[in-house]
mmCIF file of C-alpha atoms in Angstrom:
data_model
loop_
_atom_site.group_PDB
_atom_site.id
_atom_site.type_symbol
_atom_site.label_atom_id
_atom_site.label_comp_id
_atom_site.label_asym_id
_atom_site.label_seq_id
_atom_site.Cartn_x
_atom_site.Cartn_y
_atom_site.Cartn_z
ATOM 1 C CA MET I 1 18.544 -11.451 -20.495
ATOM 2 C CA HIS I 2 15.320 -14.001 -20.563
ATOM 3 C CA TYR I 3 11.700 -13.152 -21.068
ATOM 4 C CA ALA I 4 8.616 -13.563 -18.371
ATOM 5 C CA ASP I 5 5.412 -13.707 -19.003
ATOM 6 C CA TYR I 6 2.908 -11.098 -17.153
ATOM 7 C CA LYS I 7 -0.602 -9.729 -17.679
ATOM 8 C CA THR I 8 -0.237 -6.448 -16.711
ATOM 9 C CA ILE I 9 2.321 -3.566 -17.137
ATOM 10 C CA LEU I 10 1.236 -0.790 -15.271
ATOM 11 C CA SER I 11 0.391 -0.340 -11.306
ATOM 12 C CA PRO I 12 -2.614 0.613 -9.547
ATOM 13 C CA GLN I 13 -1.088 3.240 -8.564
ATOM 14 C CA ASN I 14 0.262 4.177 -12.770
ATOM 15 C CA GLY I 15 3.797 2.665 -11.796
ATOM 16 C CA MET I 16 5.417 1.182 -14.778
ATOM 17 C CA ASN I 17 8.061 -1.129 -14.859
ATOM 18 C CA ILE I 18 9.602 -3.240 -18.009
ATOM 19 C CA TYR I 19 12.325 -5.019 -16.079
ATOM 20 C CA ARG I 20 13.595 -6.964 -13.216
ATOM 21 C CA GLY I 21 16.837 -7.169 -12.411
ATOM 22 C CA CYS I 22 20.304 -4.190 -13.182
ATOM 23 C CA THR I 23 23.111 -4.255 -14.629
ATOM 24 C CA HIS I 24 24.767 -1.447 -13.330
ATOM 25 C CA GLY I 25 26.089 -2.370 -10.000
ATOM 26 C CA CYS I 26 25.932 -0.246 -7.352
ATOM 27 C CA ILE I 27 26.936 -1.611 -4.598
ATOM 28 C CA TYR I 28 24.097 -0.251 -2.363
ATOM 29 C CA CYS I 29 21.492 -1.514 -4.319
ATOM 30 C CA ASP I 30 18.430 -2.241 -2.604
ATOM 31 C CA SER I 31 16.758 -3.600 -5.045
ATOM 32 C CA ARG I 32 18.712 -7.141 -4.124
ATOM 33 C CA SER I 33 16.629 -7.255 -1.945
ATOM 34 C CA VAL I 34 15.040 -10.826 -0.830
ATOM 35 C CA CYS I 35 11.183 -8.803 -0.279
ATOM 36 C CA TYR I 36 11.343 -8.326 -3.858
ATOM 37 C CA GLN I 37 11.271 -11.632 -4.885
ATOM 38 C CA ILE I 38 13.440 -11.782 -7.854
ATOM 39 C CA LYS I 39 14.451 -15.312 -8.385
ATOM 40 C CA HIS I 40 16.821 -15.470 -11.370
ATOM 41 C CA ASP I 41 20.657 -14.036 -11.214
ATOM 42 C CA PHE I 42 20.473 -9.978 -10.707
ATOM 43 C CA GLU I 43 22.397 -9.500 -13.434
ATOM 44 C CA ASP I 44 20.292 -11.703 -15.879
ATOM 45 C CA ILE I 45 17.695 -9.112 -16.713
ATOM 46 C CA GLU I 46 13.936 -10.650 -16.658
ATOM 47 C CA ILE I 47 11.765 -8.966 -19.496
ATOM 48 C CA LYS I 48 8.283 -8.569 -19.251
ATOM 49 C CA ARG I 49 6.826 -10.162 -22.705
ATOM 50 C CA ASP I 50 5.379 -8.538 -24.990
ATOM 51 C CA ALA I 51 5.317 -5.512 -22.425
ATOM 52 C CA VAL I 52 4.077 -2.044 -24.724
ATOM 53 C CA ARG I 53 1.287 -4.313 -26.273
ATOM 54 C CA ILE I 54 0.606 -5.204 -22.578
ATOM 55 C CA PHE I 55 1.393 -1.258 -22.017
ATOM 56 C CA GLU I 56 -0.764 0.165 -25.180
ATOM 57 C CA GLU I 57 -3.948 -1.588 -23.571
ATOM 58 C CA GLN I 58 -3.723 -0.758 -20.447
ATOM 59 C CA LEU I 59 -3.339 2.840 -21.212
ATOM 60 C CA LYS I 60 -6.170 2.550 -23.546
ATOM 61 C CA ARG I 61 -8.310 1.430 -20.281
ATOM 62 C CA LYS I 62 -7.587 4.199 -18.150
ATOM 63 C CA ARG I 63 -10.719 7.014 -18.034
ATOM 64 C CA ARG I 64 -8.621 10.021 -17.964
ATOM 65 C CA PRO I 65 -4.561 11.382 -18.052
ATOM 66 C CA ALA I 66 -2.713 10.441 -15.335
ATOM 67 C CA MET I 67 0.924 10.563 -14.394
ATOM 68 C CA ILE I 68 2.583 7.712 -15.175
ATOM 69 C CA GLY I 69 5.735 6.462 -12.854
ATOM 70 C CA THR I 70 8.974 4.370 -13.887
ATOM 71 C CA GLY I 71 12.297 3.870 -12.704
ATOM 72 C CA SER I 72 11.756 3.458 -8.765
ATOM 73 C CA MET I 73 12.192 -0.577 -9.109
ATOM 74 C CA CYS I 74 14.690 -0.547 -11.738
ATOM 75 C CA ASP I 75 16.059 1.183 -14.112
ATOM 76 C CA PRO I 76 14.510 2.062 -17.225
ATOM 77 C CA TYR I 77 17.959 2.642 -19.384
ATOM 78 C CA ILE I 78 19.870 -0.501 -18.284
ATOM 79 C CA HIS I 79 22.495 -1.522 -20.984
ATOM 80 C CA LEU I 80 19.837 -3.591 -22.016
ATOM 81 C CA GLU I 81 17.609 -0.980 -23.002
ATOM 82 C CA GLU I 82 19.886 -0.119 -26.551
ATOM 83 C CA GLU I 83 19.261 -2.681 -27.760
ATOM 84 C CA THR I 84 15.370 -3.747 -26.821
ATOM 85 C CA GLN I 85 14.188 0.031 -26.697
ATOM 86 C CA ILE I 86 11.003 -1.022 -24.842
ATOM 87 C CA THR I 87 10.972 2.147 -22.760
ATOM 88 C CA GLN I 88 11.548 3.880 -25.975
ATOM 89 C CA GLN I 89 8.547 2.610 -27.206
ATOM 90 C CA CYS I 90 6.554 3.485 -24.240
ATOM 91 C CA LEU I 91 7.591 7.031 -23.693
ATOM 92 C CA LYS I 92 6.058 7.309 -27.171
ATOM 93 C CA LEU I 93 2.672 5.374 -26.336
ATOM 94 C CA ILE I 94 2.586 8.143 -23.496
ATOM 95 C CA GLU I 95 3.258 11.361 -25.418
ATOM 96 C CA ARG I 96 0.603 9.578 -27.724
ATOM 97 C CA TYR I 97 -2.125 9.236 -25.379
ATOM 98 C CA GLY I 98 -1.408 12.362 -23.742
ATOM 99 C CA PHE I 99 -0.177 11.056 -20.321
ATOM 100 C CA GLY I 100 1.960 12.541 -18.010
ATOM 101 C CA LEU I 101 5.716 11.274 -16.934
ATOM 102 C CA ALA I 102 7.591 11.233 -13.989
ATOM 103 C CA ILE I 103 10.972 8.839 -14.851
ATOM 104 C CA GLN I 104 14.065 8.363 -12.747
ATOM 105 C CA THR I 105 17.716 7.065 -13.999
ATOM 106 C CA LYS I 106 20.972 6.938 -13.289
ATOM 107 C CA SER I 107 22.161 6.859 -17.092
ATOM 108 C CA SER I 108 22.730 9.810 -19.628
ATOM 109 C CA ARG I 109 20.639 6.876 -22.612
ATOM 110 C CA ILE I 110 17.831 9.077 -21.592
ATOM 111 C CA LEU I 111 19.302 11.550 -23.634
ATOM 112 C CA ARG I 112 18.470 8.998 -26.777
ATOM 113 C CA ASP I 113 14.519 10.031 -26.139
ATOM 114 C CA ILE I 114 15.079 13.478 -24.860
ATOM 115 C CA ASP I 115 13.031 14.675 -28.367
ATOM 116 C CA ILE I 116 10.066 12.154 -27.123
ATOM 117 C CA LEU I 117 10.587 13.843 -23.389
ATOM 118 C CA LYS I 118 9.927 16.991 -24.641
ATOM 119 C CA ALA I 119 7.309 16.082 -26.643
ATOM 120 C CA ILE I 120 5.758 14.875 -23.355
ATOM 121 C CA ASN I 121 6.143 17.869 -21.951
ATOM 122 C CA GLU I 122 4.421 20.037 -23.918
ATOM 123 C CA LYS I 123 1.127 18.287 -24.255
ATOM 124 C CA THR I 124 1.213 17.782 -20.082
ATOM 125 C CA LYS I 125 4.114 17.017 -17.235
ATOM 126 C CA CYS I 126 7.435 15.477 -17.955
ATOM 127 C CA VAL I 127 9.752 15.080 -14.512
ATOM 128 C CA VAL I 128 13.434 13.030 -15.168
ATOM 129 C CA GLN I 129 14.665 12.497 -11.444
ATOM 130 C CA ILE I 130 17.991 11.506 -11.446
ATOM 131 C CA THR I 131 20.499 10.018 -8.223
ATOM 132 C CA LEU I 132 23.305 11.796 -7.483
ATOM 133 C CA THR I 133 24.989 9.926 -4.572
ATOM 134 C CA THR I 134 28.592 11.010 -4.594
ATOM 135 C CA TYR I 135 30.713 14.326 -6.411
ATOM 136 C CA ASP I 136 34.206 12.427 -5.975
ATOM 137 C CA GLU I 137 33.996 10.915 -9.753
ATOM 138 C CA ASP I 138 36.874 8.334 -8.476
ATOM 139 C CA LEU I 139 34.594 6.972 -5.782
ATOM 140 C CA CYS I 140 31.298 6.753 -8.042
ATOM 141 C CA ARG I 141 33.135 4.375 -10.493
ATOM 142 C CA ILE I 142 33.571 2.225 -7.228
ATOM 143 C CA ILE I 143 30.268 2.477 -6.032
ATOM 144 C CA GLU I 144 28.540 3.052 -8.955
ATOM 145 C CA PRO I 145 30.489 0.792 -11.305
ATOM 146 C CA ASP I 146 28.332 0.425 -14.641
ATOM 147 C CA VAL I 147 26.356 3.757 -14.759
ATOM 148 C CA SER I 148 27.393 6.906 -15.894
ATOM 149 C CA THR I 149 28.867 8.856 -13.518
ATOM 150 C CA THR I 150 27.968 11.736 -11.548
ATOM 151 C CA ALA I 151 29.622 14.187 -13.783
ATOM 152 C CA GLU I 152 27.328 12.662 -16.498
ATOM 153 C CA ARG I 153 24.842 12.771 -14.833
ATOM 154 C CA PHE I 154 24.997 16.054 -14.361
ATOM 155 C CA ALA I 155 25.282 16.813 -17.765
ATOM 156 C CA VAL I 156 21.597 15.355 -18.421
ATOM 157 C CA LEU I 157 20.125 17.391 -15.343
ATOM 158 C CA GLU I 158 21.738 20.169 -17.986
ATOM 159 C CA ALA I 159 20.476 19.117 -20.895
ATOM 160 C CA MET I 160 16.547 19.013 -19.375
ATOM 161 C CA ARG I 161 17.335 22.281 -18.136
ATOM 162 C CA ASP I 162 17.865 23.619 -21.772
ATOM 163 C CA ALA I 163 15.304 21.784 -22.507
ATOM 164 C CA LYS I 164 13.163 23.070 -20.028
ATOM 165 C CA ILE I 165 11.944 20.028 -18.891
ATOM 166 C CA PRO I 166 11.720 20.008 -15.207
ATOM 167 C CA THR I 167 14.384 17.773 -12.927
ATOM 168 C CA VAL I 168 14.086 16.267 -9.244
ATOM 169 C CA VAL I 169 17.393 14.802 -7.730
ATOM 170 C CA TRP I 170 17.284 12.116 -5.082
ATOM 171 C CA LEU I 171 20.058 12.409 -3.224
ATOM 172 C CA ASP I 172 20.085 8.941 -1.897
ATOM 173 C CA PRO I 173 21.920 6.678 -0.377
ATOM 174 C CA ILE I 174 24.485 8.739 1.254
ATOM 175 C CA LEU I 175 27.002 6.290 2.428
ATOM 176 C CA PRO I 176 28.204 6.362 6.221
ATOM 177 C CA PHE I 177 31.664 7.132 6.718
ATOM 178 C CA ILE I 178 32.239 7.125 2.724
ATOM 179 C CA ASN I 179 30.537 9.768 0.818
ATOM 180 C CA ASP I 180 28.532 11.312 4.123
ATOM 181 C CA THR I 181 30.768 14.714 4.146
ATOM 182 C CA ALA I 182 29.844 18.184 3.810
ATOM 183 C CA GLU I 183 32.120 18.495 0.950
ATOM 184 C CA ASN I 184 30.154 15.791 -1.145
ATOM 185 C CA LEU I 185 26.972 17.000 0.045
ATOM 186 C CA ARG I 186 28.237 20.603 -0.874
ATOM 187 C CA GLY I 187 29.165 19.212 -4.411
ATOM 188 C CA LEU I 188 26.527 17.697 -5.717
ATOM 189 C CA LEU I 189 23.967 20.767 -4.136
ATOM 190 C CA ASP I 190 26.413 23.069 -6.740
ATOM 191 C CA TYR I 191 25.187 20.853 -8.938
ATOM 192 C CA CYS I 192 21.881 20.802 -8.112
ATOM 193 C CA VAL I 193 21.228 24.609 -7.999
ATOM 194 C CA ARG I 194 23.364 25.306 -11.688
ATOM 195 C CA ALA I 195 21.028 22.567 -12.904
ATOM 196 C CA LYS I 196 17.993 24.803 -11.995
ATOM 197 C CA VAL I 197 16.390 21.338 -10.547
ATOM 198 C CA ARG I 198 13.150 21.791 -9.285
ATOM 199 C CA GLY I 199 12.991 19.337 -5.790
ATOM 200 C CA ILE I 200 15.518 17.223 -4.492
ATOM 201 C CA ILE I 201 14.528 13.959 -2.373
ATOM 202 C CA CYS I 202 16.192 13.108 1.176
ATOM 203 C CA PHE I 203 15.557 11.247 3.337
ATOM 204 C CA GLY I 204 18.440 12.061 5.492
ATOM 205 C CA PHE I 205 22.106 11.096 5.408
ATOM 206 C CA GLY I 206 22.942 7.015 5.638
ATOM 207 C CA MET I 207 21.400 3.904 4.057
ATOM 208 C CA THR I 208 18.965 1.074 4.864
ATOM 209 C CA MET I 209 19.927 -2.250 4.473
ATOM 210 C CA ARG I 210 17.987 -5.569 4.161
ATOM 211 C CA GLU I 211 18.091 -9.402 3.526
ATOM 212 C CA GLY I 212 20.247 -9.704 0.383
ATOM 213 C CA SER I 213 21.520 -6.211 -0.528
ATOM 214 C CA ARG I 214 23.079 -6.638 3.127
ATOM 215 C CA ASP I 215 25.024 -9.370 1.750
ATOM 216 C CA TYR I 216 25.909 -7.815 -1.914
ATOM 217 C CA PHE I 217 27.567 -4.390 -0.103
ATOM 218 C CA TYR I 218 28.625 -5.839 2.689
ATOM 219 C CA LYS I 219 31.101 -8.110 -0.122
ATOM 220 C CA LYS I 220 32.168 -5.525 -2.439
ATOM 221 C CA LEU I 221 32.974 -3.359 1.384
ATOM 222 C CA ASP I 222 35.362 -5.973 1.781
ATOM 223 C CA GLU I 223 36.586 -5.915 -2.421
ATOM 224 C CA HIS I 224 37.064 -1.761 -1.926
ATOM 225 C CA PHE I 225 36.945 -0.101 2.030
ATOM 226 C CA PRO I 226 39.106 -3.501 3.544
ATOM 227 C CA GLY I 227 38.099 -2.936 6.908
ATOM 228 C CA MET I 228 34.361 -0.862 6.712
ATOM 229 C CA LYS I 229 32.524 -4.126 7.208
ATOM 230 C CA GLN I 230 33.226 -4.642 10.688
ATOM 231 C CA LYS I 231 32.768 -0.573 11.084
ATOM 232 C CA TYR I 232 29.548 -0.945 9.734
ATOM 233 C CA ILE I 233 28.109 -3.828 12.138
ATOM 234 C CA GLN I 234 29.828 -2.129 14.666
ATOM 235 C CA THR I 235 28.250 0.642 13.913
ATOM 236 C CA PHE I 236 25.016 -0.796 13.374
ATOM 237 C CA GLY I 237 24.649 -3.484 14.035
ATOM 238 C CA GLY I 238 21.204 -5.953 12.016
ATOM 239 C CA SER I 239 19.505 -2.682 11.630
ATOM 240 C CA TYR I 240 17.430 -1.972 8.438
ATOM 241 C CA GLU I 241 18.084 1.945 8.509
ATOM 242 C CA CYS I 242 21.669 2.748 8.836
ATOM 243 C CA GLN I 243 21.798 6.796 8.864
ATOM 244 C CA SER I 244 25.245 8.850 9.448
ATOM 245 C CA PRO I 245 26.376 9.920 12.851
ATOM 246 C CA ASP I 246 26.797 13.319 10.594
ATOM 247 C CA ASN I 247 23.663 13.554 9.789
ATOM 248 C CA ASN I 248 21.718 16.244 11.925
ATOM 249 C CA ARG I 249 24.813 18.922 10.399
ATOM 250 C CA LEU I 250 24.464 17.529 6.942
ATOM 251 C CA MET I 251 20.603 17.809 7.102
ATOM 252 C CA ASP I 252 21.006 21.634 8.522
ATOM 253 C CA ILE I 253 23.340 22.314 5.119
ATOM 254 C CA PHE I 254 21.207 20.585 3.287
ATOM 255 C CA LYS I 255 17.901 22.474 3.892
ATOM 256 C CA LYS I 256 19.626 25.741 4.497
ATOM 257 C CA GLU I 257 21.059 25.788 0.559
ATOM 258 C CA CYS I 258 17.847 24.817 -0.205
ATOM 259 C CA SER I 259 16.263 27.153 0.980
ATOM 260 C CA ARG I 260 18.162 29.608 -0.577
ATOM 261 C CA HIS I 261 18.320 28.414 -3.795
ATOM 262 C CA GLY I 262 14.062 27.968 -3.752
ATOM 263 C CA ILE I 263 14.531 23.907 -4.548
ATOM 264 C CA ILE I 264 11.788 21.903 -2.872
ATOM 265 C CA CYS I 265 13.153 20.024 -0.432
ATOM 266 C CA ASN I 266 9.695 18.944 1.838
ATOM 267 C CA LEU I 267 9.686 15.496 1.002
ATOM 268 C CA LYS I 268 4.997 15.653 0.844
ATOM 269 C CA ASP I 269 5.338 18.396 -1.308
ATOM 270 C CA VAL I 270 7.966 17.291 -4.365
ATOM 271 C CA PHE I 271 5.948 13.941 -3.826
ATOM 272 C CA SER I 272 2.923 15.328 -4.728
ATOM 273 C CA TYR I 273 4.817 17.650 -7.626
ATOM 274 C CA LEU I 274 5.464 14.436 -9.026
ATOM 275 C CA ARG I 275 2.015 12.771 -9.276
ATOM 276 C CA GLU I 276 -0.439 15.603 -10.394
ATOM 277 C CA PHE I 277 -1.389 15.553 -14.139
ATOM 278 C CA GLU I 278 -0.684 19.175 -15.269
ATOM 279 C CA THR I 279 -1.633 20.633 -18.645
ATOM 280 C CA LYS I 280 0.412 22.212 -21.163
ATOM 281 C CA GLU I 281 -0.422 26.407 -19.718
ATOM 282 C CA ARG I 282 -0.102 24.887 -16.207
ATOM 283 C CA GLN I 283 3.550 23.306 -17.105
ATOM 284 C CA LEU I 284 4.759 26.487 -19.323
ATOM 285 C CA SER I 285 4.068 28.897 -16.888
ATOM 286 C CA LEU I 286 6.054 26.955 -14.255
ATOM 287 C CA PHE I 287 9.227 28.317 -16.159
ATOM 288 C CA GLU I 288 8.277 31.269 -17.361
ATOM 289 C CA GLY I 289 11.078 33.562 -16.497
ATOM 290 C CA ILE I 290 13.774 30.662 -16.491
ATOM 291 C CA ASP I 291 16.238 32.812 -18.677
ATOM 292 C CA ASP I 292 15.959 36.075 -16.036
#
C-alpha cells in the first residue's frame, strides 16, 4: 500500500472513493482498464491521505443531506480495510451528519459495520448493494478468487434483510460461455428472492472489455479455461461489449422472475431509488408487511 495526496474525497455527484486499486482478484475487473489512469500496480493499494478529515470537511460544506455512493470503482471493503478502518470512520461521519448511503461491495466484511448501517437507515436511508455473478461456488473461487464467495454474499443479503436494510443486487458481469446459463441465473435469482432484495441491476448478459482489463482477463482465461481466449477472440474480436449468445433467453427468464416476485429490475427505476434521499418516515414505510 502507499499514500497519495488528494484535495477531495467526494465527487460532484456525491461519490466517495477512498482507495484506488483492489486485492479481490476478480478476473473480469473493469477497474484495471487503462482509461482509469491507475499508474501504480493494481494490487498496491493507493490510500487517499487524510481521507476522513477531508471527507468530513466536505460533508460540513453541503447545504443539505444527500445520498453518498461508494463502491462503484473500488470496493470499500478490500482486505486493507481491516487494518485501516477508513471506510468505517467515513460511515460514522455519514451517520453523524444525517446523510444517506448507497454502498456496493462483494465482501462480507461489511457485516462488521452493520450497526452503523442500521443507524444510518434509521435516520435516512442506507442501501447495501451486493454483486453476484455465479451460483457455482467452485467457479466463484476461480473468477473471484480473493473475495467472499457467492454463498457468503447471500448471507450478507440475509443479514441486511433481517436488519431491515434494503438491498440491491448487481447481476454483472455474466461471462459468455462460462456462467451464462439458465441454471446459474435461476440459482442467483433464488438467492435474491429469499433475501427479499428490493432491486436487481442487470445490463444484459455478457461483459465489457477495454485496454488493460482485456489483457488481464485473457491471461486468466489461459490459466483456468484453456482454449477459451481463442473462442472469445473469434466471437467478439476487439469489441467493448461482449454479449452472451443466449442473452435474449436469459433476459426473458430474468424479467419474468423479477415481475413474479415484485423485484424492481428497470434500470432507471433502480438507479433512481439509489439516488433518492429519504427521511426516516418514508424509509420505514418500505418495510410495512415485510414479515407477512
